[in-house]
Amino acid sequence: MKQRLLSCVLLHTLFWIVSSSVITANSPPYRQWLPVIFSSPPIPQYVVNAPYFATTNLSERFSELAIFWFGRVSRSQNYTDVRVGYNDNELFLYLAVFDRQLWYDTTPAATDLTAWDAATIVIDTGSSSQLSATSYRFVAQLHGSPEFDARYQASQRAIDGSWRDSNVSFTTIPGWRGDRLNDSNDEDRGWAMTFRIPFTGLGLSGRPPDGTLWRLGVIVHDRDDAAGQPIAAQMWPLTLNLDQPQTWGGLRFGLPISTPPPVSQTQEFIIRHGLNGVTVTDAGVGGQDSNMCNADGNFWDRWGDWSPPADKADVSVQNQSDLADWPCFAKYYLTFPLNSLPTGRTVISATLILSQMGNAQPDQAQPSLIQAMLVGEDWNPNTLTWNNAPLARENVGSGWVGVMSGLPDWNNLPKRKIDVTYGVVQAYNSGQPLRLALYSADSAYHSGKYFVSSRTGDWNAQNRPTLVVVLSRP
């Protein structure tokens, strides 16, 4: 592909490490936590549940990190994927930013790091709704060398309700993909930043207990020319205010599981488009079409606002660590109505079943961990795009998807299962449909996995996405 021929060679080393890592379906599972009731503070609107790994090198588990996203793709706006995980010693965040022009300060100063391409992470480890001694701010600016350089980062801590410079220990490593830095004549693809924040620097002796909820916010700052014309920063969540932790998102340690009470009898329900008159809505965004994932696409002007044709019967889920290939990245959105389920029951389990019809480059592909996230609002399948698709409200499940070779046997497609019990419990108890977004944190090239969508013809109805819900009997 054209983007792989770009002359940039200073890509963050992690890109190459994780691209060559082999993650198999037998890899150890995420650490899971039992849900607990939080009385104060309120649960944020957007939460990422971070997986725990026993390894000291979290980049080895890159494709299993929790992922969320924010921003837009355009000539003057940036989009960002954020991967999150932790081990016994530190919190690991990795930002991959789609950015057309890359600029950094060759003579950096701590006072203006955010005047260039840079990222800010804010964390509050306590329960206060206002800035306090548990509030921390970490800033890192892009720069040319894929090595740690303390001149390009700074930390702050809130003292008496205001941000003050501090010496909290953390490490950042940048990476980028494009033609060259500090040059307006050529278009680039984007940049990355790794944050490694030791728990000891946050006043802890080790990792937080499972289920601990912190506040988290992410800001991506942008510069597209030498003069530094003002460009609005992109933030997660959208309402983030640096001085008000109650406007930040949530970071929960450990992945959620649902543990229903013991029941004597259960009943299974199957929800699928066209079955018993049910309508399941779904659509893919991003690199869902050959015209959007090749060397000739007009990416910056139209990619983010492109909507797949209404009759497209298959979808792709794809990501990777090499940011140059982001026009191939793809997400899948589904909405399952739950009003056909009887009310007043207990959700025992819920499984999303997808029929895999193929994958990119079978001779080089690797298994993918497909992650399921709840989204909080309705969307129109005929107008859904990368830029207007809802943000993930919370990651609620995942499942491994293997590699297929050869032509699909439509009567015997592999069935890939994702446990979405935790998400169905929330939707069912609130009387809402199950709205999901599927994405991956993949690292390897050719990571795309192709699935049959609800739009396939009736001849292929048995391969449509299916939600199997087990409820208690009355």
GROMACS .gro file of C-alpha atoms in nm:
model
  474
    1MET     CA    1   0.000   0.000   0.000
    2LYS     CA    2   0.108   0.354  -0.065
    3GLN     CA    3   0.112   0.448   0.301
    4ARG     CA    4   0.365   0.177   0.378
    5LEU     CA    5   0.603   0.337   0.126
    6LEU     CA    6   0.609   0.668   0.311
    7SER     CA    7   0.959   0.775   0.400
    8CYS     CA    8   0.908   0.807   0.773
    9VAL     CA    9   1.137   0.574   0.965
   10LEU     CA   10   1.108   0.714   1.315
   11LEU     CA   11   0.802   0.512   1.404
   12HIS     CA   12   0.769   0.427   1.772
   13THR     CA   13   0.945   0.097   1.837
   14LEU     CA   14   0.631  -0.048   1.992
   15PHE     CA   15   0.467  -0.057   1.649
   16TRP     CA   16   0.716  -0.314   1.536
   17ILE     CA   17   0.728  -0.512   1.859
   18VAL     CA   18   0.356  -0.565   1.881
   19SER     CA   19   0.312  -0.618   1.508
   20SER     CA   20   0.530  -0.926   1.532
   21SER     CA   21   0.374  -1.061   1.852
   22VAL     CA   22   0.163  -1.374   1.818
   23ILE     CA   23  -0.147  -1.371   2.038
   24THR     CA   24  -0.340  -1.694   2.034
   25ALA     CA   25  -0.685  -1.792   2.142
   26ASN     CA   26  -0.523  -1.977   2.433
   27SER     CA   27  -0.372  -1.662   2.583
   28PRO     CA   28  -0.461  -1.607   2.951
   29PRO     CA   29  -0.794  -1.432   2.995
   30TYR     CA   30  -0.847  -1.088   3.142
   31ARG     CA   31  -0.867  -1.056   3.516
   32GLN     CA   32  -1.230  -0.999   3.606
   33TRP     CA   33  -1.397  -0.819   3.895
   34LEU     CA   34  -1.727  -0.866   4.068
   35PRO     CA   35  -1.961  -0.568   4.033
   36VAL     CA   36  -1.990  -0.353   4.342
   37ILE     CA   37  -2.225  -0.071   4.431
   38PHE     CA   38  -2.079   0.279   4.429
   39SER     CA   39  -2.271   0.536   4.632
   40SER     CA   40  -2.030   0.826   4.577
   41PRO     CA   41  -1.925   0.962   4.339
   42PRO     CA   42  -2.182   0.891   4.064
   43ILE     CA   43  -2.074   0.655   3.787
   44PRO     CA   44  -1.946   0.869   3.493
   45GLN     CA   45  -2.136   0.859   3.165
   46TYR     CA   46  -1.832   0.710   2.989
   47VAL     CA   47  -1.625   0.438   3.153
   48VAL     CA   48  -1.338   0.222   3.035
   49ASN     CA   49  -1.284  -0.108   3.219
   50ALA     CA   50  -0.909  -0.171   3.209
   51PRO     CA   51  -0.776  -0.530   3.192
   52TYR     CA   52  -0.507  -0.648   3.429
   53PHE     CA   53  -0.203  -0.845   3.309
   54ALA     CA   54   0.063  -1.011   3.523
   55THR     CA   55   0.337  -0.932   3.270
   56THR     CA   56   0.584  -0.651   3.336
   57ASN     CA   57   0.584  -0.558   2.965
   58LEU     CA   58   0.231  -0.449   2.878
   59SER     CA   59   0.319  -0.391   2.513
   60GLU     CA   60   0.330  -0.772   2.483
   61ARG     CA   61  -0.048  -0.772   2.539
   62PHE     CA   62  -0.114  -0.475   2.313
   63SER     CA   63  -0.397  -0.639   2.117
   64GLU     CA   64  -0.581  -0.725   2.441
   65LEU     CA   65  -0.584  -0.377   2.592
   66ALA     CA   66  -0.924  -0.213   2.637
   67ILE     CA   67  -0.997   0.040   2.364
   68PHE     CA   68  -1.211   0.351   2.333
   69TRP     CA   69  -1.206   0.646   2.095
   70PHE     CA   70  -1.301   1.009   2.036
   71GLY     CA   71  -1.260   1.290   1.782
   72ARG     CA   72  -1.319   1.321   1.408
   73VAL     CA   73  -1.127   1.258   1.085
   74SER     CA   74  -1.095   1.565   0.864
   75ARG     CA   75  -0.829   1.796   0.726
   76SER     CA   76  -0.834   2.006   1.043
   77GLN     CA   77  -0.960   1.761   1.309
   78ASN     CA   78  -0.798   1.463   1.476
   79TYR     CA   79  -0.937   1.125   1.576
   80THR     CA   80  -0.781   0.914   1.855
   81ASP     CA   81  -0.788   0.548   1.961
   82VAL     CA   82  -0.693   0.499   2.327
   83ARG     CA   83  -0.573   0.161   2.457
   84VAL     CA   84  -0.563   0.103   2.833
   85GLY     CA   85  -0.433  -0.169   3.064
   86TYR     CA   86  -0.237  -0.216   3.385
   87ASN     CA   87  -0.015  -0.455   3.575
   88ASP     CA   88   0.105  -0.470   3.935
   89ASN     CA   89   0.322  -0.163   3.894
   90GLU     CA   90   0.180   0.084   3.644
   91LEU     CA   91  -0.105   0.216   3.434
   92PHE     CA   92  -0.043   0.191   3.059
   93LEU     CA   93  -0.215   0.418   2.804
   94TYR     CA   94  -0.144   0.425   2.434
   95LEU     CA   95  -0.288   0.699   2.210
   96ALA     CA   96  -0.298   0.658   1.830
   97VAL     CA   97  -0.389   0.989   1.666
   98PHE     CA   98  -0.500   1.035   1.303
   99ASP     CA   99  -0.338   1.371   1.215
  100ARG     CA  100  -0.270   1.523   0.873
  101GLN     CA  101   0.011   1.759   0.980
  102LEU     CA  102   0.269   1.679   1.248
  103TRP     CA  103   0.444   1.958   1.437
  104TYR     CA  104   0.665   1.964   1.745
  105ASP     CA  105   0.887   2.220   1.921
  106THR     CA  106   1.258   2.171   1.855
  107THR     CA  107   1.334   2.379   2.167
  108PRO     CA  108   1.063   2.257   2.405
  109ALA     CA  109   0.950   2.440   2.717
  110ALA     CA  110   0.723   2.299   2.985
  111THR     CA  111   0.504   2.609   2.969
  112ASP     CA  112   0.386   2.556   2.611
  113LEU     CA  113   0.396   2.182   2.544
  114THR     CA  114   0.029   2.182   2.444
  115ALA     CA  115   0.086   2.450   2.177
  116TRP     CA  116   0.208   2.168   1.950
  117ASP     CA  117   0.092   1.815   1.875
  118ALA     CA  118   0.057   1.681   2.227
  119ALA     CA  119  -0.161   1.480   2.463
  120THR     CA  120  -0.286   1.543   2.816
  121ILE     CA  121  -0.398   1.272   3.058
  122VAL     CA  122  -0.583   1.374   3.375
  123ILE     CA  123  -0.646   1.127   3.657
  124ASP     CA  124  -0.822   1.159   3.990
  125THR     CA  125  -0.769   0.868   4.225
  126GLY     CA  126  -1.016   0.991   4.488
  127SER     CA  127  -1.386   1.064   4.505
  128SER     CA  128  -1.387   1.443   4.505
  129SER     CA  129  -1.592   1.627   4.244
  130GLN     CA  130  -1.343   1.915   4.252
  131LEU     CA  131  -0.966   1.936   4.213
  132SER     CA  132  -0.784   1.799   4.515
  133ALA     CA  133  -0.455   1.636   4.611
  134THR     CA  134  -0.575   1.318   4.434
  135SER     CA  135  -0.589   1.500   4.097
  136TYR     CA  136  -0.298   1.456   3.855
  137ARG     CA  137  -0.218   1.595   3.511
  138PHE     CA  138   0.033   1.447   3.266
  139VAL     CA  139   0.134   1.617   2.940
  140ALA     CA  140   0.350   1.480   2.658
  141GLN     CA  141   0.445   1.645   2.329
  142LEU     CA  142   0.529   1.465   2.007
  143HIS     CA  143   0.897   1.477   1.906
  144GLY     CA  144   1.123   1.326   1.646
  145SER     CA  145   1.305   1.053   1.837
  146PRO     CA  146   1.123   0.733   1.942
  147GLU     CA  147   1.291   0.754   2.281
  148PHE     CA  148   1.204   0.895   2.621
  149ASP     CA  149   1.296   1.264   2.650
  150ALA     CA  150   1.202   1.441   2.974
  151ARG     CA  151   1.207   1.781   2.803
  152TYR     CA  152   0.888   1.691   2.616
  153GLN     CA  153   0.675   1.600   2.915
  154ALA     CA  154   0.548   1.759   3.235
  155SER     CA  155   0.337   1.664   3.536
  156GLN     CA  156   0.112   1.862   3.766
  157ARG     CA  157  -0.085   1.796   4.081
  158ALA     CA  158  -0.374   1.990   4.224
  159ILE     CA  159  -0.289   2.189   4.538
  160ASP     CA  160  -0.556   2.401   4.709
  161GLY     CA  161  -0.785   2.356   4.408
  162SER     CA  162  -0.532   2.469   4.144
  163TRP     CA  163  -0.287   2.289   3.918
  164ARG     CA  164   0.074   2.315   4.035
  165ASP     CA  165   0.392   2.181   3.876
  166SER     CA  166   0.509   1.856   4.033
  167ASN     CA  167   0.771   1.588   3.991
  168VAL     CA  168   0.538   1.287   3.966
  169SER     CA  169   0.732   1.013   3.789
  170PHE     CA  170   0.601   0.886   3.455
  171THR     CA  171   0.739   0.787   3.115
  172THR     CA  172   0.626   0.877   2.764
  173ILE     CA  173   0.744   0.751   2.427
  174PRO     CA  174   0.626   0.903   2.095
  175GLY     CA  175   0.592   0.759   1.747
  176TRP     CA  176   0.472   0.887   1.413
  177ARG     CA  177   0.387   0.792   1.056
  178GLY     CA  178   0.418   1.023   0.761
  179ASP     CA  179   0.661   1.200   0.531
  180ARG     CA  180   0.841   1.430   0.774
  181LEU     CA  181   0.777   1.641   1.083
  182ASN     CA  182   0.739   2.019   1.079
  183ASP     CA  183   0.660   2.032   0.707
  184SER     CA  184   0.335   2.168   0.559
  185ASN     CA  185   0.410   2.056   0.204
  186ASP     CA  186   0.322   1.689   0.256
  187GLU     CA  187   0.040   1.511   0.431
  188ASP     CA  188   0.115   1.269   0.713
  189ARG     CA  189  -0.092   0.989   0.870
  190GLY     CA  190  -0.063   1.049   1.242
  191TRP     CA  191   0.129   1.004   1.565
  192ALA     CA  192   0.124   0.796   1.880
  193MET     CA  193   0.209   0.844   2.245
  194THR     CA  194   0.265   0.585   2.516
  195PHE     CA  195   0.208   0.685   2.880
  196ARG     CA  196   0.343   0.463   3.159
  197ILE     CA  197   0.233   0.595   3.499
  198PRO     CA  198   0.367   0.408   3.806
  199PHE     CA  199   0.114   0.358   4.085
  200THR     CA  200   0.377   0.461   4.341
  201GLY     CA  201   0.383   0.809   4.186
  202LEU     CA  202   0.010   0.833   4.257
  203GLY     CA  203   0.056   0.753   4.625
  204LEU     CA  204  -0.019   0.380   4.604
  205SER     CA  205   0.198   0.087   4.708
  206GLY     CA  206   0.068  -0.129   4.421
  207ARG     CA  207  -0.218  -0.173   4.178
  208PRO     CA  208  -0.567  -0.070   4.294
  209PRO     CA  209  -0.812  -0.339   4.413
  210ASP     CA  210  -1.038  -0.491   4.149
  211GLY     CA  211  -1.340  -0.272   4.082
  212THR     CA  212  -1.173   0.052   4.193
  213LEU     CA  213  -1.312   0.349   4.002
  214TRP     CA  214  -1.099   0.653   3.919
  215ARG     CA  215  -1.170   0.958   3.709
  216LEU     CA  216  -0.993   0.980   3.372
  217GLY     CA  217  -0.980   1.241   3.098
  218VAL     CA  218  -0.787   1.261   2.770
  219ILE     CA  219  -0.711   1.569   2.558
  220VAL     CA  220  -0.539   1.570   2.219
  221HIS     CA  221  -0.386   1.904   2.121
  222ASP     CA  222  -0.324   1.987   1.754
  223ARG     CA  223  -0.092   2.208   1.553
  224ASP     CA  224  -0.094   2.208   1.173
  225ASP     CA  225   0.146   2.486   1.072
  226ALA     CA  226   0.456   2.677   1.180
  227ALA     CA  227   0.255   2.978   1.296
  228GLY     CA  228   0.037   2.772   1.526
  229GLN     CA  229  -0.304   2.885   1.407
  230PRO     CA  230  -0.556   2.798   1.681
  231ILE     CA  231  -0.717   2.453   1.647
  232ALA     CA  232  -0.970   2.322   1.895
  233ALA     CA  233  -0.849   2.031   2.105
  234GLN     CA  234  -1.034   1.699   2.095
  235MET     CA  235  -1.143   1.565   2.434
  236TRP     CA  236  -1.276   1.254   2.604
  237PRO     CA  237  -1.536   1.290   2.731
  238LEU     CA  238  -1.666   1.573   2.514
  239THR     CA  239  -1.771   1.776   2.819
  240LEU     CA  240  -1.433   1.749   2.992
  241ASN     CA  241  -1.329   2.049   3.200
  242LEU     CA  242  -0.972   2.031   3.329
  243ASP     CA  243  -1.068   2.191   3.659
  244GLN     CA  244  -1.375   1.978   3.731
  245PRO     CA  245  -1.312   1.603   3.777
  246GLN     CA  246  -1.687   1.536   3.782
  247THR     CA  247  -1.685   1.612   3.406
  248TRP     CA  248  -1.419   1.348   3.335
  249GLY     CA  249  -1.480   0.989   3.231
  250GLY     CA  250  -1.427   0.681   3.445
  251LEU     CA  251  -1.140   0.432   3.467
  252ARG     CA  252  -1.234   0.107   3.639
  253PHE     CA  253  -0.970  -0.152   3.725
  254GLY     CA  254  -1.056  -0.501   3.602
  255LEU     CA  255  -1.309  -0.623   3.348
  256PRO     CA  256  -1.675  -0.660   3.449
  257ILE     CA  257  -1.864  -0.982   3.487
  258SER     CA  258  -2.222  -1.044   3.587
  259THR     CA  259  -2.295  -1.295   3.863
  260PRO     CA  260  -2.669  -1.368   3.879
  261PRO     CA  261  -2.826  -1.524   4.186
  262PRO     CA  262  -2.888  -1.901   4.184
  263VAL     CA  263  -3.206  -2.001   4.000
  264SER     CA  264  -3.377  -2.336   3.965
  265GLN     CA  265  -3.504  -2.300   3.608
  266THR     CA  266  -3.408  -2.094   3.305
  267GLN     CA  267  -3.549  -2.014   2.962
  268GLU     CA  268  -3.355  -1.933   2.643
  269PHE     CA  269  -3.456  -1.663   2.394
  270ILE     CA  270  -3.309  -1.607   2.047
  271ILE     CA  271  -3.310  -1.259   1.890
  272ARG     CA  272  -3.220  -1.230   1.521
  273HIS     CA  273  -3.325  -1.004   1.238
  274GLY     CA  274  -3.635  -1.142   1.065
  275LEU     CA  275  -3.699  -1.405   1.332
  276ASN     CA  276  -4.046  -1.363   1.486
  277GLY     CA  277  -4.077  -1.022   1.322
  278VAL     CA  278  -3.774  -0.873   1.502
  279THR     CA  279  -3.574  -0.595   1.336
  280VAL     CA  280  -3.203  -0.584   1.418
  281THR     CA  281  -3.024  -0.273   1.297
  282ASP     CA  282  -2.656  -0.285   1.205
  283ALA     CA  283  -2.395  -0.105   0.996
  284GLY     CA  284  -2.020  -0.085   0.956
  285VAL     CA  285  -1.809   0.230   0.948
  286GLY     CA  286  -1.454   0.303   0.837
  287GLY     CA  287  -1.267   0.071   0.599
  288GLN     CA  288  -1.575  -0.126   0.497
  289ASP     CA  289  -1.521  -0.084   0.123
  290SER     CA  290  -1.229  -0.137  -0.113
  291ASN     CA  291  -1.252   0.228  -0.217
  292MET     CA  292  -1.188   0.337   0.141
  293CYS     CA  293  -0.893   0.106   0.206
  294ASN     CA  294  -0.649   0.152  -0.080
  295ALA     CA  295  -0.372   0.382  -0.193
  296ASP     CA  296  -0.598   0.617  -0.391
  297GLY     CA  297  -0.861   0.718  -0.138
  298ASN     CA  298  -0.929   1.087  -0.067
  299PHE     CA  299  -0.899   1.010   0.302
  300TRP     CA  300  -0.891   1.348   0.473
  301ASP     CA  301  -1.182   1.497   0.280
  302ARG     CA  302  -1.432   1.212   0.271
  303TRP     CA  303  -1.325   0.903   0.467
  304GLY     CA  304  -1.468   1.008   0.802
  305ASP     CA  305  -1.807   1.102   0.657
  306TRP     CA  306  -1.852   0.803   0.425
  307SER     CA  307  -2.149   0.577   0.487
  308PRO     CA  308  -2.163   0.219   0.347
  309PRO     CA  309  -2.438   0.140   0.094
  310ALA     CA  310  -2.768   0.025   0.241
  311ASP     CA  311  -2.748  -0.316   0.072
  312LYS     CA  312  -2.401  -0.408   0.200
  313ALA     CA  313  -2.443  -0.756   0.350
  314ASP     CA  314  -2.105  -0.801   0.520
  315VAL     CA  315  -1.902  -0.597   0.768
  316SER     CA  316  -1.543  -0.578   0.888
  317VAL     CA  317  -1.380  -0.520   1.225
  318GLN     CA  318  -1.019  -0.412   1.193
  319ASN     CA  319  -0.738  -0.225   1.368
  320GLN     CA  320  -0.360  -0.250   1.396
  321SER     CA  321  -0.060  -0.085   1.557
  322ASP     CA  322   0.083   0.060   1.234
  323LEU     CA  323  -0.103   0.390   1.223
  324ALA     CA  324  -0.022   0.441   0.854
  325ASP     CA  325  -0.300   0.198   0.765
  326TRP     CA  326  -0.583   0.369   0.953
  327PRO     CA  327  -0.800   0.402   0.637
  328CYS     CA  328  -0.848   0.024   0.673
  329PHE     CA  329  -0.963   0.043   1.036
  330ALA     CA  330  -1.328  -0.058   1.078
  331LYS     CA  331  -1.600  -0.080   1.344
  332TYR     CA  332  -1.935  -0.255   1.353
  333TYR     CA  333  -2.252  -0.122   1.521
  334LEU     CA  334  -2.557  -0.332   1.613
  335THR     CA  335  -2.885  -0.267   1.793
  336PHE     CA  336  -3.088  -0.559   1.927
  337PRO     CA  337  -3.439  -0.479   2.054
  338LEU     CA  338  -3.514  -0.649   2.385
  339ASN     CA  339  -3.887  -0.577   2.399
  340SER     CA  340  -3.965  -0.934   2.289
  341LEU     CA  341  -3.823  -1.060   2.617
  342PRO     CA  342  -4.062  -1.108   2.908
  343THR     CA  343  -4.020  -0.850   3.182
  344GLY     CA  344  -3.948  -0.903   3.547
  345ARG     CA  345  -3.691  -1.181   3.499
  346THR     CA  346  -3.324  -1.210   3.587
  347VAL     CA  347  -3.065  -1.217   3.307
  348ILE     CA  348  -2.856  -1.529   3.358
  349SER     CA  349  -2.640  -1.500   3.047
  350ALA     CA  350  -2.628  -1.333   2.705
  351THR     CA  351  -2.413  -1.427   2.407
  352LEU     CA  352  -2.363  -1.245   2.078
  353ILE     CA  353  -2.300  -1.493   1.795
  354LEU     CA  354  -2.140  -1.372   1.472
  355SER     CA  355  -2.091  -1.576   1.154
  356GLN     CA  356  -1.739  -1.521   1.021
  357MET     CA  357  -1.717  -1.524   0.643
  358GLY     CA  358  -1.348  -1.443   0.602
  359ASN     CA  359  -1.051  -1.225   0.697
  360ALA     CA  360  -0.774  -1.025   0.538
  361GLN     CA  361  -0.471  -1.214   0.401
  362PRO     CA  362  -0.538  -1.557   0.560
  363ASP     CA  363  -0.177  -1.667   0.514
  364GLN     CA  364  -0.056  -1.381   0.735
  365ALA     CA  365  -0.356  -1.309   0.959
  366GLN     CA  366  -0.364  -1.373   1.334
  367PRO     CA  367  -0.654  -1.424   1.578
  368SER     CA  368  -0.828  -1.108   1.696
  369LEU     CA  369  -0.992  -1.020   2.025
  370ILE     CA  370  -1.314  -0.845   1.924
  371GLN     CA  371  -1.439  -0.613   2.196
  372ALA     CA  372  -1.804  -0.522   2.257
  373MET     CA  373  -1.892  -0.178   2.391
  374LEU     CA  374  -2.226  -0.032   2.494
  375VAL     CA  375  -2.331   0.288   2.320
  376GLY     CA  376  -2.582   0.522   2.473
  377GLU     CA  377  -2.782   0.663   2.184
  378ASP     CA  378  -2.973   0.563   1.874
  379TRP     CA  379  -2.820   0.594   1.529
  380ASN     CA  380  -2.940   0.569   1.168
  381PRO     CA  381  -2.786   0.279   0.970
  382ASN     CA  382  -2.829   0.471   0.644
  383THR     CA  383  -2.631   0.774   0.761
  384LEU     CA  384  -2.390   0.623   1.014
  385THR     CA  385  -2.027   0.726   0.957
  386TRP     CA  386  -1.697   0.706   1.142
  387ASN     CA  387  -1.737   1.070   1.245
  388ASN     CA  388  -2.097   1.064   1.369
  389ALA     CA  389  -2.105   0.714   1.518
  390PRO     CA  390  -2.173   0.710   1.895
  391LEU     CA  391  -1.883   0.685   2.136
  392ALA     CA  392  -1.837   0.375   2.347
  393ARG     CA  393  -2.010   0.422   2.683
  394GLU     CA  394  -1.848   0.117   2.844
  395ASN     CA  395  -1.669  -0.199   2.729
  396VAL     CA  396  -1.879  -0.497   2.839
  397GLY     CA  397  -1.737  -0.812   2.676
  398SER     CA  398  -1.499  -0.968   2.427
  399GLY     CA  399  -1.435  -1.283   2.231
  400TRP     CA  400  -1.154  -1.434   2.024
  401VAL     CA  401  -1.201  -1.466   1.648
  402GLY     CA  402  -0.976  -1.707   1.464
  403VAL     CA  403  -0.841  -1.710   1.110
  404MET     CA  404  -1.030  -1.858   0.815
  405SER     CA  405  -0.869  -1.991   0.501
  406GLY     CA  406  -1.033  -2.078   0.172
  407LEU     CA  407  -1.377  -1.985   0.046
  408PRO     CA  408  -1.664  -1.968   0.296
  409ASP     CA  409  -1.901  -2.260   0.330
  410TRP     CA  410  -2.227  -2.075   0.384
  411ASN     CA  411  -2.385  -2.380   0.543
  412ASN     CA  412  -2.105  -2.414   0.795
  413LEU     CA  413  -1.959  -2.072   0.876
  414PRO     CA  414  -1.757  -2.045   1.199
  415LYS     CA  415  -1.969  -1.906   1.482
  416ARG     CA  416  -1.778  -1.655   1.692
  417LYS     CA  417  -1.915  -1.586   2.041
  418ILE     CA  418  -1.887  -1.276   2.257
  419ASP     CA  419  -2.017  -1.278   2.614
  420VAL     CA  420  -2.229  -0.962   2.650
  421THR     CA  421  -2.414  -1.058   2.969
  422TYR     CA  422  -2.298  -0.751   3.156
  423GLY     CA  423  -2.429  -0.524   2.878
  424VAL     CA  424  -2.762  -0.704   2.843
  425VAL     CA  425  -2.819  -0.678   3.219
  426GLN     CA  426  -2.785  -0.300   3.194
  427ALA     CA  427  -3.006  -0.269   2.885
  428TYR     CA  428  -3.274  -0.513   3.004
  429ASN     CA  429  -3.303  -0.359   3.352
  430SER     CA  430  -3.335  -0.008   3.206
  431GLY     CA  431  -3.588  -0.108   2.941
  432GLN     CA  432  -3.356  -0.014   2.656
  433PRO     CA  433  -3.242  -0.200   2.344
  434LEU     CA  434  -2.894  -0.348   2.342
  435ARG     CA  435  -2.681  -0.101   2.145
  436LEU     CA  436  -2.331  -0.229   2.073
  437ALA     CA  437  -2.016  -0.118   1.894
  438LEU     CA  438  -1.756  -0.383   1.803
  439TYR     CA  439  -1.391  -0.291   1.759
  440SER     CA  440  -1.049  -0.440   1.831
  441ALA     CA  441  -0.715  -0.326   1.969
  442ASP     CA  442  -0.526  -0.544   1.721
  443SER     CA  443  -0.157  -0.498   1.653
  444ALA     CA  444  -0.082  -0.723   1.355
  445TYR     CA  445  -0.113  -0.637   0.988
  446HIS     CA  446  -0.404  -0.797   0.799
  447SER     CA  447  -0.611  -0.812   1.117
  448GLY     CA  448  -0.950  -0.755   0.949
  449LYS     CA  449  -1.222  -1.006   1.032
  450TYR     CA  450  -1.531  -1.022   0.807
  451PHE     CA  451  -1.879  -1.107   0.933
  452VAL     CA  452  -2.226  -1.159   0.790
  453SER     CA  453  -2.455  -0.868   0.879
  454SER     CA  454  -2.830  -0.852   0.936
  455ARG     CA  455  -2.865  -0.711   0.585
  456THR     CA  456  -2.788  -1.042   0.419
  457GLY     CA  457  -3.067  -1.205   0.222
  458ASP     CA  458  -3.319  -1.447   0.367
  459TRP     CA  459  -3.132  -1.735   0.199
  460ASN     CA  460  -2.855  -1.666   0.453
  461ALA     CA  461  -3.076  -1.582   0.751
  462GLN     CA  462  -2.922  -1.848   0.976
  463ASN     CA  463  -2.590  -1.661   0.956
  464ARG     CA  464  -2.724  -1.324   1.067
  465PRO     CA  465  -2.595  -1.186   1.400
  466THR     CA  466  -2.779  -1.359   1.683
  467LEU     CA  467  -2.828  -1.267   2.046
  468VAL     CA  468  -2.899  -1.561   2.278
  469VAL     CA  469  -3.039  -1.450   2.614
  470VAL     CA  470  -3.101  -1.687   2.905
  471LEU     CA  471  -3.350  -1.559   3.164
  472SER     CA  472  -3.474  -1.705   3.488
  473ARG     CA  473  -3.822  -1.854   3.481
  474PRO     CA  474  -4.087  -1.673   3.686
   0.00000   0.00000   0.00000
